[in-house]
PDB file of C-alpha atoms in Angstrom:
ATOM      1  CA  MET N   1      -0.039  -0.181  -0.073  1.00  0.00           C
ATOM      2  CA  THR N   2       1.231   3.587  -0.661  1.00  0.00           C
ATOM      3  CA  ARG N   3      -1.167   5.669   1.281  1.00  0.00           C
ATOM      4  CA  ASN N   4       0.214   8.597   3.141  1.00  0.00           C
ATOM      5  CA  HIS N   5       0.795   8.343   7.225  1.00  0.00           C
ATOM      6  CA  VAL N   6      -2.240  10.356   8.661  1.00  0.00           C
ATOM      7  CA  GLU N   7      -2.311  11.029  12.225  1.00  0.00           C
ATOM      8  CA  PHE N   8      -4.682  12.281  12.502  1.00  0.00           C
ATOM      9  CA  ILE N   9      -7.326  14.908  10.892  1.00  0.00           C
ATOM     10  CA  GLN N  10     -10.719  16.168  11.848  1.00  0.00           C
ATOM     11  CA  SER N  11     -12.912  14.908   8.506  1.00  0.00           C
ATOM     12  CA  ALA N  12     -14.984  17.869   8.601  1.00  0.00           C
ATOM     13  CA  ASP N  13     -11.816  20.023   7.930  1.00  0.00           C
ATOM     14  CA  VAL N  14     -11.450  17.948   4.750  1.00  0.00           C
ATOM     15  CA  ILE N  15     -12.685  19.999   1.690  1.00  0.00           C
ATOM     16  CA  GLN N  16     -15.697  18.515  -0.321  1.00  0.00           C
ATOM     17  CA  LYS N  17     -15.840  17.528  -3.675  1.00  0.00           C
ATOM     18  CA  PRO N  18     -18.017  15.727  -5.829  1.00  0.00           C
ATOM     19  CA  TRP N  19     -18.135  11.907  -5.569  1.00  0.00           C
ATOM     20  CA  LEU N  20     -17.366  10.131  -8.824  1.00  0.00           C
ATOM     21  CA  VAL N  21     -17.547   6.642  -9.830  1.00  0.00           C
ATOM     22  CA  ASP N  22     -17.725   5.338 -13.238  1.00  0.00           C
ATOM     23  CA  GLY N  23     -21.304   3.875 -14.094  1.00  0.00           C
ATOM     24  CA  LEU N  24     -23.108   5.685 -10.969  1.00  0.00           C
ATOM     25  CA  SER N  25     -24.982   8.655 -10.823  1.00  0.00           C
ATOM     26  CA  ALA N  26     -23.998  12.082  -9.644  1.00  0.00           C
ATOM     27  CA  GLY N  27     -25.335  13.864  -6.533  1.00  0.00           C
ATOM     28  CA  ALA N  28     -23.375  13.049  -3.927  1.00  0.00           C
ATOM     29  CA  LEU N  29     -20.211  14.804  -2.305  1.00  0.00           C
ATOM     30  CA  THR N  30     -17.056  13.278  -0.551  1.00  0.00           C
ATOM     31  CA  ARG N  31     -14.200  13.986   1.741  1.00  0.00           C
ATOM     32  CA  ILE N  32     -11.478  11.929   0.943  1.00  0.00           C
ATOM     33  CA  LEU N  33      -9.759  10.593   4.215  1.00  0.00           C
ATOM     34  CA  SER N  34      -6.892   8.701   2.900  1.00  0.00           C
ATOM     35  CA  PHE N  35      -5.928   7.486  -0.744  1.00  0.00           C
ATOM     36  CA  ASP N  36      -3.754   5.103  -2.283  1.00  0.00           C
ATOM     37  CA  THR N  37      -1.740   6.207  -5.090  1.00  0.00           C
ATOM     38  CA  GLU N  38      -0.535   2.906  -6.230  1.00  0.00           C
ATOM     39  CA  THR N  39      -4.076   0.972  -5.982  1.00  0.00           C
ATOM     40  CA  ARG N  40      -6.335   3.978  -5.800  1.00  0.00           C
ATOM     41  CA  GLY N  41      -8.132   2.569  -3.209  1.00  0.00           C
ATOM     42  CA  SER N  42      -9.471   5.171  -0.478  1.00  0.00           C
ATOM     43  CA  THR N  43     -11.333   5.770   2.714  1.00  0.00           C
ATOM     44  CA  GLU N  44     -13.856   8.253   2.075  1.00  0.00           C
ATOM     45  CA  LEU N  45     -16.558  10.075   3.820  1.00  0.00           C
ATOM     46  CA  VAL N  46     -19.450  10.022   1.411  1.00  0.00           C
ATOM     47  CA  GLU N  47     -22.848  12.540   1.744  1.00  0.00           C
ATOM     48  CA  TRP N  48     -25.737  11.443  -0.591  1.00  0.00           C
ATOM     49  CA  THR N  49     -28.541  13.163  -1.157  1.00  0.00           C
ATOM     50  CA  LYS N  50     -32.185  12.435  -0.613  1.00  0.00           C
ATOM     51  CA  ASP N  51     -33.568  10.318  -3.700  1.00  0.00           C
ATOM     52  CA  TRP N  52     -30.224   9.361  -5.187  1.00  0.00           C
ATOM     53  CA  GLY N  53     -30.245   5.793  -6.918  1.00  0.00           C
ATOM     54  CA  SER N  54     -28.716   3.517  -8.900  1.00  0.00           C
ATOM     55  CA  SER N  55     -29.704   0.003 -10.836  1.00  0.00           C
ATOM     56  CA  SER N  56     -28.357  -3.324 -10.025  1.00  0.00           C
ATOM     57  CA  GLY N  57     -24.945  -4.199 -10.800  1.00  0.00           C
ATOM     58  CA  TYR N  58     -21.552  -4.943  -9.353  1.00  0.00           C
ATOM     59  CA  PHE N  59     -18.064  -3.415  -8.560  1.00  0.00           C
ATOM     60  CA  ASN N  60     -14.808  -3.944 -10.408  1.00  0.00           C
ATOM     61  CA  CYS N  61     -13.053  -3.958  -6.665  1.00  0.00           C
ATOM     62  CA  ASP N  62     -14.165  -5.063  -3.265  1.00  0.00           C
ATOM     63  CA  VAL N  63     -15.811  -2.009  -1.549  1.00  0.00           C
ATOM     64  CA  GLU N  64     -16.755  -1.595   2.055  1.00  0.00           C
ATOM     65  CA  MET N  65     -19.552   0.565   3.627  1.00  0.00           C
ATOM     66  CA  PHE N  66     -20.643   1.801   6.999  1.00  0.00           C
ATOM     67  CA  VAL N  67     -23.364   4.114   7.385  1.00  0.00           C
ATOM     68  CA  LEU N  68     -23.006   7.067  10.004  1.00  0.00           C
ATOM     69  CA  SER N  69     -26.203   8.567   9.483  1.00  0.00           C
ATOM     70  CA  GLY N  70     -29.424   8.416   7.221  1.00  0.00           C
ATOM     71  CA  GLU N  71     -30.705   5.462   5.518  1.00  0.00           C
ATOM     72  CA  MET N  72     -29.531   3.497   2.356  1.00  0.00           C
ATOM     73  CA  ARG N  73     -31.482   0.542   0.785  1.00  0.00           C
ATOM     74  CA  ILE N  74     -30.020  -2.315  -1.164  1.00  0.00           C
ATOM     75  CA  GLY N  75     -32.942  -3.674  -2.739  1.00  0.00           C
ATOM     76  CA  GLN N  76     -35.265  -4.534   0.241  1.00  0.00           C
ATOM     77  CA  LEU N  77     -32.472  -4.321   2.879  1.00  0.00           C
ATOM     78  CA  ARG N  78     -32.203  -1.169   4.911  1.00  0.00           C
ATOM     79  CA  LEU N  79     -28.930   0.057   5.862  1.00  0.00           C
ATOM     80  CA  GLY N  80     -29.500   2.363   8.874  1.00  0.00           C
ATOM     81  CA  ARG N  81     -27.062   4.157  11.288  1.00  0.00           C
ATOM     82  CA  TYR N  82     -23.908   1.974  12.461  1.00  0.00           C
ATOM     83  CA  THR N  83     -24.912  -0.538   9.877  1.00  0.00           C
ATOM     84  CA  TYR N  84     -22.112  -2.179   7.404  1.00  0.00           C
ATOM     85  CA  ALA N  85     -21.950  -3.646   4.175  1.00  0.00           C
ATOM     86  CA  PHE N  86     -19.082  -5.735   2.194  1.00  0.00           C
ATOM     87  CA  ILE N  87     -19.747  -6.180  -1.257  1.00  0.00           C
ATOM     88  CA  PRO N  88     -16.966  -8.555  -2.832  1.00  0.00           C
ATOM     89  CA  GLU N  89     -15.638  -7.893  -6.504  1.00  0.00           C
ATOM     90  CA  GLY N  90     -17.989  -8.926  -9.251  1.00  0.00           C
ATOM     91  CA  VAL N  91     -20.829  -9.654  -6.781  1.00  0.00           C
ATOM     92  CA  CYS N  92     -24.155  -8.222  -8.163  1.00  0.00           C
ATOM     93  CA  ILE N  93     -26.198  -5.986  -5.843  1.00  0.00           C
ATOM     94  CA  GLU N  94     -29.689  -5.456  -6.239  1.00  0.00           C
ATOM     95  CA  ALA N  95     -30.741  -1.760  -7.210  1.00  0.00           C
ATOM     96  CA  TRP N  96     -29.782   0.582  -4.268  1.00  0.00           C
ATOM     97  CA  SER N  97     -31.496   3.840  -3.052  1.00  0.00           C
ATOM     98  CA  VAL N  98     -31.077   6.748  -0.552  1.00  0.00           C
ATOM     99  CA  ARG N  99     -34.346   7.805   1.537  1.00  0.00           C
ATOM    100  CA  GLU N 100     -33.102  10.754   3.180  1.00  0.00           C
ATOM    101  CA  ASN N 101     -29.636  12.513   3.276  1.00  0.00           C
ATOM    102  CA  THR N 102     -27.104   9.999   4.231  1.00  0.00           C
ATOM    103  CA  THR N 103     -23.581  10.056   5.385  1.00  0.00           C
ATOM    104  CA  ALA N 104     -21.267   6.720   5.107  1.00  0.00           C
ATOM    105  CA  LEU N 105     -17.602   5.579   5.175  1.00  0.00           C
ATOM    106  CA  TRP N 106     -16.959   4.552   1.641  1.00  0.00           C
ATOM    107  CA  MET N 107     -14.014   2.205   1.174  1.00  0.00           C
ATOM    108  CA  PRO N 108     -13.311   0.693  -2.167  1.00  0.00           C
ATOM    109  CA  GLU N 109      -9.850  -1.255  -2.690  1.00  0.00           C
ATOM    110  CA  CYS N 110      -9.233   0.231  -5.814  1.00  0.00           C
ATOM    111  CA  TYR N 111     -10.653   2.627  -7.892  1.00  0.00           C
ATOM    112  CA  PRO N 112     -14.111   1.484  -8.247  1.00  0.00           C
ATOM    113  CA  CYS N 113     -15.933   1.097 -11.557  1.00  0.00           C
ATOM    114  CA  PHE N 114     -19.973  -0.008 -11.541  1.00  0.00           C
ATOM    115  CA  THR N 115     -20.965  -2.292 -14.470  1.00  0.00           C
ATOM    116  CA  THR N 116     -25.033  -2.443 -14.909  1.00  0.00           C
ATOM    117  CA  SER N 117     -26.047  -5.840 -14.608  1.00  0.00           C
ATOM    118  CA  ILE N 118     -28.454  -8.211 -13.060  1.00  0.00           C
ATOM    119  CA  ASN N 119     -25.871 -11.143 -12.706  1.00  0.00           C
ATOM    120  CA  ASP N 120     -22.718 -11.903 -10.909  1.00  0.00           C
ATOM    121  CA  ALA N 121     -19.527 -11.439 -12.762  1.00  0.00           C
ATOM    122  CA  PRO N 122     -17.731 -14.729 -13.433  1.00  0.00           C
ATOM    123  CA  GLY N 123     -15.508 -15.634 -10.697  1.00  0.00           C
ATOM    124  CA  ALA N 124     -17.303 -13.594  -7.935  1.00  0.00           C
ATOM    125  CA  LYS N 125     -17.199 -14.993  -4.258  1.00  0.00           C
ATOM    126  CA  ARG N 126     -20.908 -14.317  -3.458  1.00  0.00           C
ATOM    127  CA  GLU N 127     -20.183 -16.461  -0.131  1.00  0.00           C
ATOM    128  CA  LEU N 128     -18.349 -13.369   1.039  1.00  0.00           C
ATOM    129  CA  TYR N 129     -21.177 -10.850   0.443  1.00  0.00           C
ATOM    130  CA  ILE N 130     -22.413  -9.179   3.590  1.00  0.00           C
ATOM    131  CA  PRO N 131     -25.183  -6.871   2.477  1.00  0.00           C
ATOM    132  CA  SER N 132     -26.484  -5.589   5.657  1.00  0.00           C
ATOM    133  CA  SER N 133     -25.320  -6.161   9.099  1.00  0.00           C
ATOM    134  CA  SER N 134     -26.619  -3.872  11.800  1.00  0.00           C
ATOM    135  CA  SER N 135     -23.887  -3.264  14.520  1.00  0.00           C
ATOM    136  CA  GLU N 136     -26.653  -3.205  17.300  1.00  0.00           C
ATOM    137  CA  LEU N 137     -27.221  -7.079  16.689  1.00  0.00           C
ATOM    138  CA  ILE N 138     -23.983  -8.189  16.769  1.00  0.00           C
ATOM    139  CA  PRO N 139     -22.796  -9.054  20.437  1.00  0.00           C
ATOM    140  CA  TRP N 140     -19.874  -7.499  22.224  1.00  0.00           C
ATOM    141  CA  SER N 141     -17.120  -9.775  22.589  1.00  0.00           C
ATOM    142  CA  ALA N 142     -13.538  -9.732  24.360  1.00  0.00           C
ATOM    143  CA  THR N 143     -10.664  -7.987  22.372  1.00  0.00           C
ATOM    144  CA  ILE N 144      -8.569 -10.461  20.350  1.00  0.00           C
ATOM    145  CA  THR N 145      -5.297  -8.446  20.076  1.00  0.00           C
ATOM    146  CA  PRO N 146      -2.719  -9.992  22.100  1.00  0.00           C
ATOM    147  CA  GLY N 147      -1.637  -7.885  25.187  1.00  0.00           C
ATOM    148  CA  PHE N 148      -4.533  -5.414  24.675  1.00  0.00           C
ATOM    149  CA  PRO N 149      -5.436  -3.989  28.175  1.00  0.00           C
ATOM    150  CA  PRO N 150      -8.561  -4.750  29.862  1.00  0.00           C
ATOM    151  CA  GLY N 151     -11.651  -2.229  29.827  1.00  0.00           C
ATOM    152  CA  ALA N 152     -12.612  -2.548  26.174  1.00  0.00           C
ATOM    153  CA  MET N 153     -14.629  -4.863  23.783  1.00  0.00           C
ATOM    154  CA  ARG N 154     -15.187  -5.558  20.060  1.00  0.00           C
ATOM    155  CA  LYS N 155     -17.802  -5.982  17.529  1.00  0.00           C
ATOM    156  CA  THR N 156     -16.627  -7.940  14.687  1.00  0.00           C
ATOM    157  CA  LEU N 157     -17.846  -6.548  11.462  1.00  0.00           C
ATOM    158  CA  ARG N 158     -16.199  -8.895   9.069  1.00  0.00           C
ATOM    159  CA  LYS N 159     -13.105 -11.184   9.405  1.00  0.00           C
ATOM    160  CA  GLY N 160     -11.118 -11.460   6.315  1.00  0.00           C
ATOM    161  CA  GLN N 161      -8.816 -14.401   5.550  1.00  0.00           C
ATOM    162  CA  GLU N 162      -5.834 -15.431   8.166  1.00  0.00           C
ATOM    163  CA  GLY N 163      -3.075 -12.795   7.418  1.00  0.00           C
ATOM    164  CA  GLY N 164      -5.531 -10.718   5.541  1.00  0.00           C
ATOM    165  CA  ARG N 165      -7.743  -7.523   6.890  1.00  0.00           C
ATOM    166  CA  SER N 166     -10.524  -7.686   9.320  1.00  0.00           C
ATOM    167  CA  THR N 167     -13.074  -4.864  10.366  1.00  0.00           C
ATOM    168  CA  TRP N 168     -14.630  -4.051  13.556  1.00  0.00           C
ATOM    169  CA  LEU N 169     -15.927  -1.616  16.190  1.00  0.00           C
ATOM    170  CA  LEU N 170     -13.852  -0.893  19.281  1.00  0.00           C
ATOM    171  CA  GLY N 171     -15.468   0.465  22.638  1.00  0.00           C
ATOM    172  CA  CYS N 172     -13.457   1.483  25.710  1.00  0.00           C
ATOM    173  CA  LEU N 173     -14.951   2.341  29.099  1.00  0.00           C
ATOM    174  CA  PRO N 174     -14.496   5.531  30.806  1.00  0.00           C
ATOM    175  CA  GLN N 175     -11.049   5.770  32.145  1.00  0.00           C
ATOM    176  CA  PHE N 176      -9.782   3.283  30.031  1.00  0.00           C
ATOM    177  CA  VAL N 177      -5.756   3.440  29.579  1.00  0.00           C
ATOM    178  CA  GLU N 178      -3.252   1.965  27.143  1.00  0.00           C
ATOM    179  CA  PRO N 179      -0.068   2.173  29.105  1.00  0.00           C
ATOM    180  CA  PHE N 180       2.225   1.327  26.594  1.00  0.00           C
ATOM    181  CA  ALA N 181       3.267   2.722  22.896  1.00  0.00           C
ATOM    182  CA  GLU N 182       2.726  -0.254  20.178  1.00  0.00           C
ATOM    183  CA  TYR N 183       3.028  -0.638  16.425  1.00  0.00           C
ATOM    184  CA  HIS N 184       1.464  -3.246  14.139  1.00  0.00           C
ATOM    185  CA  PRO N 185       2.992  -5.033  11.267  1.00  0.00           C
ATOM    186  CA  ILE N 186      -0.056  -4.142   8.897  1.00  0.00           C
ATOM    187  CA  PRO N 187      -1.740  -0.876   8.448  1.00  0.00           C
ATOM    188  CA  GLU N 188      -4.429   0.286  11.001  1.00  0.00           C
ATOM    189  CA  GLU N 189      -7.239   2.877  10.719  1.00  0.00           C
ATOM    190  CA  GLU N 190      -9.696   4.553  12.688  1.00  0.00           C
ATOM    191  CA  PHE N 191     -12.675   6.774  12.647  1.00  0.00           C
ATOM    192  CA  VAL N 192     -13.906   7.926  15.912  1.00  0.00           C
ATOM    193  CA  LEU N 193     -18.003   7.699  16.458  1.00  0.00           C
ATOM    194  CA  GLN N 194     -18.246   8.698  19.978  1.00  0.00           C
ATOM    195  CA  GLY N 195     -16.522   9.844  22.968  1.00  0.00           C
ATOM    196  CA  SER N 196     -12.596  10.700  22.799  1.00  0.00           C
ATOM    197  CA  LEU N 197      -9.040   9.592  23.353  1.00  0.00           C
ATOM    198  CA  THR N 198      -6.134  11.378  24.266  1.00  0.00           C
ATOM    199  CA  THR N 199      -2.534  10.391  23.092  1.00  0.00           C
ATOM    200  CA  GLN N 200       0.731  12.548  22.347  1.00  0.00           C
ATOM    201  CA  ALA N 201      -0.499  12.991  19.015  1.00  0.00           C
ATOM    202  CA  GLY N 202      -3.664  15.148  20.222  1.00  0.00           C
ATOM    203  CA  HIS N 203      -7.175  14.572  21.388  1.00  0.00           C
ATOM    204  CA  LEU N 204      -9.378  12.508  19.089  1.00  0.00           C
ATOM    205  CA  THR N 205     -13.035  13.412  19.019  1.00  0.00           C
ATOM    206  CA  PRO N 206     -16.088  12.092  16.730  1.00  0.00           C
ATOM    207  CA  GLY N 207     -14.951  12.620  13.581  1.00  0.00           C
ATOM    208  CA  CYS N 208     -11.573  12.236  13.701  1.00  0.00           C
ATOM    209  CA  TYR N 209      -9.617   9.887  11.533  1.00  0.00           C
ATOM    210  CA  PHE N 210      -5.922   8.543  11.169  1.00  0.00           C
ATOM    211  CA  TRP N 211      -4.639   5.854   8.774  1.00  0.00           C
ATOM    212  CA  ARG N 212      -1.122   4.311   9.975  1.00  0.00           C
ATOM    213  CA  PRO N 213       1.151   2.323   7.664  1.00  0.00           C
ATOM    214  CA  PRO N 214       2.935  -0.495   9.097  1.00  0.00           C
ATOM    215  CA  LEU N 215       5.379  -0.576  12.182  1.00  0.00           C
ATOM    216  CA  ILE N 216       4.730   3.220  13.002  1.00  0.00           C
ATOM    217  CA  SER N 217       4.576   3.309  17.008  1.00  0.00           C
ATOM    218  CA  HIS N 218       1.729   5.216  18.525  1.00  0.00           C
ATOM    219  CA  ALA N 219       2.142   6.643  21.984  1.00  0.00           C
ATOM    220  CA  PRO N 220       0.016   5.623  25.374  1.00  0.00           C
ATOM    221  CA  ALA N 221      -3.362   6.596  25.378  1.00  0.00           C
ATOM    222  CA  TYR N 222      -6.007   7.533  27.721  1.00  0.00           C
ATOM    223  CA  THR N 223      -9.920   8.293  27.616  1.00  0.00           C
ATOM    224  CA  GLU N 224     -11.903  10.039  30.541  1.00  0.00           C
ATOM    225  CA  THR N 225     -15.315   9.778  28.718  1.00  0.00           C
ATOM    226  CA  GLY N 226     -15.249   6.246  26.862  1.00  0.00           C
ATOM    227  CA  TYR N 227     -14.296   5.923  23.247  1.00  0.00           C
ATOM    228  CA  PHE N 228     -16.123   4.128  20.471  1.00  0.00           C
ATOM    229  CA  ALA N 229     -14.636   3.813  16.776  1.00  0.00           C
ATOM    230  CA  PHE N 230     -14.864   1.915  13.550  1.00  0.00           C
ATOM    231  CA  VAL N 231     -11.238   0.088  12.981  1.00  0.00           C
ATOM    232  CA  ARG N 232      -9.807  -1.692  10.196  1.00  0.00           C
ATOM    233  CA  GLY N 233      -6.620  -3.798  10.865  1.00  0.00           C
ATOM    234  CA  GLY N 234      -5.374  -6.977  10.817  1.00  0.00           C
ATOM    235  CA  ASN N 235      -6.511 -10.797  10.873  1.00  0.00           C
ATOM    236  CA  PRO N 236      -5.203 -11.469  13.617  1.00  0.00           C
ATOM    237  CA  HIS N 237      -4.474  -7.891  14.738  1.00  0.00           C
ATOM    238  CA  LEU N 238      -0.815  -8.388  16.074  1.00  0.00           C
ATOM    239  CA  SER N 239       0.303  -5.453  18.507  1.00  0.00           C
ATOM    240  CA  TYR N 240       3.932  -5.212  19.751  1.00  0.00           C
ATOM    241  CA  HIS N 241       4.995  -2.926  22.406  1.00  0.00           C
ATOM    242  CA  ALA N 242       7.363   0.093  21.914  1.00  0.00           C
ATOM    243  CA  TRP N 243       8.744   2.617  24.645  1.00  0.00           C
ATOM    244  CA  GLU N 244       7.744   5.984  24.725  1.00  0.00           C
ATOM    245  CA  PRO N 245       7.767   8.561  27.473  1.00  0.00           C
ATOM    246  CA  PRO N 246       4.513   8.844  29.124  1.00  0.00           C
ATOM    247  CA  LEU N 247       2.198  11.958  29.464  1.00  0.00           C
ATOM    248  CA  HIS N 248       1.062  12.852  32.735  1.00  0.00           C
ATOM    249  CA  THR N 249      -1.764  14.342  31.585  1.00  0.00           C
ATOM    250  CA  TYR N 250      -3.217  10.870  30.410  1.00  0.00           C
ATOM    251  CA  TYR N 251      -2.944   9.442  34.034  1.00  0.00           C
ATOM    252  CA  PRO N 252      -5.149  11.162  36.678  1.00  0.00           C
ATOM    253  CA  TRP N 253      -3.121   9.386  39.621  1.00  0.00           C
ATOM    254  CA  ASP N 254      -0.203  11.347  38.255  1.00  0.00           C
ATOM    255  CA  TRP N 255      -1.822  14.818  37.845  1.00  0.00           C
ATOM    256  CA  ASN N 256      -0.442  15.810  41.248  1.00  0.00           C
ATOM    257  CA  GLN N 257       2.928  14.516  41.443  1.00  0.00           C
TER     258      GLN N 257
END
């Protein structure tokens, strides 16, 4: 991957531009949060206007979507707030539409093109298709990152192949502390949904986003309020500890020392 290190940005500060996908109607705006100059894959914050729609068809690459507000439909399936979809390359989806102004994270693996069709493309892996998965219906489970501190749980949205990528939601309790710096052997990205998190890079609040290349050390972290974020990382998401000098402001018990 050849995405630049983004640590971190507030998505509202990113300039909007027209969302253009070959084969799909115009009428949406996007904020490009990160972009791969080699594959032309991206993570974007797209805003569709009411009554936008498209015919059935398939994409030329894997696409992930996570709805943040509003409502989208794929056929009769409803994608409301915090609903996830994974559309594998070549899998034909039913006609999709937007019933009200809708914002979602849009994550194609390369520059996306849409082909109108009523059938899958040859070789499409329909068994991997996740058309609509409401995170409210997914149970919380323990984190599976080795060495991750207590006080956090996850909702798995999709597990990729062993050694590949996965997507999940991370929830941390108020006063959760990650006392060590860490790094990962593959890229990691997060979009803050609720709460906040303080690190040496700054204070992450809803709408903040980062994309880290492999082996980028990120410092200890603390949340006073709790933290809820959309995450894409590894399967498994291996984590290794590094040393960074702690900030006293992370730890309430150090404030008066």
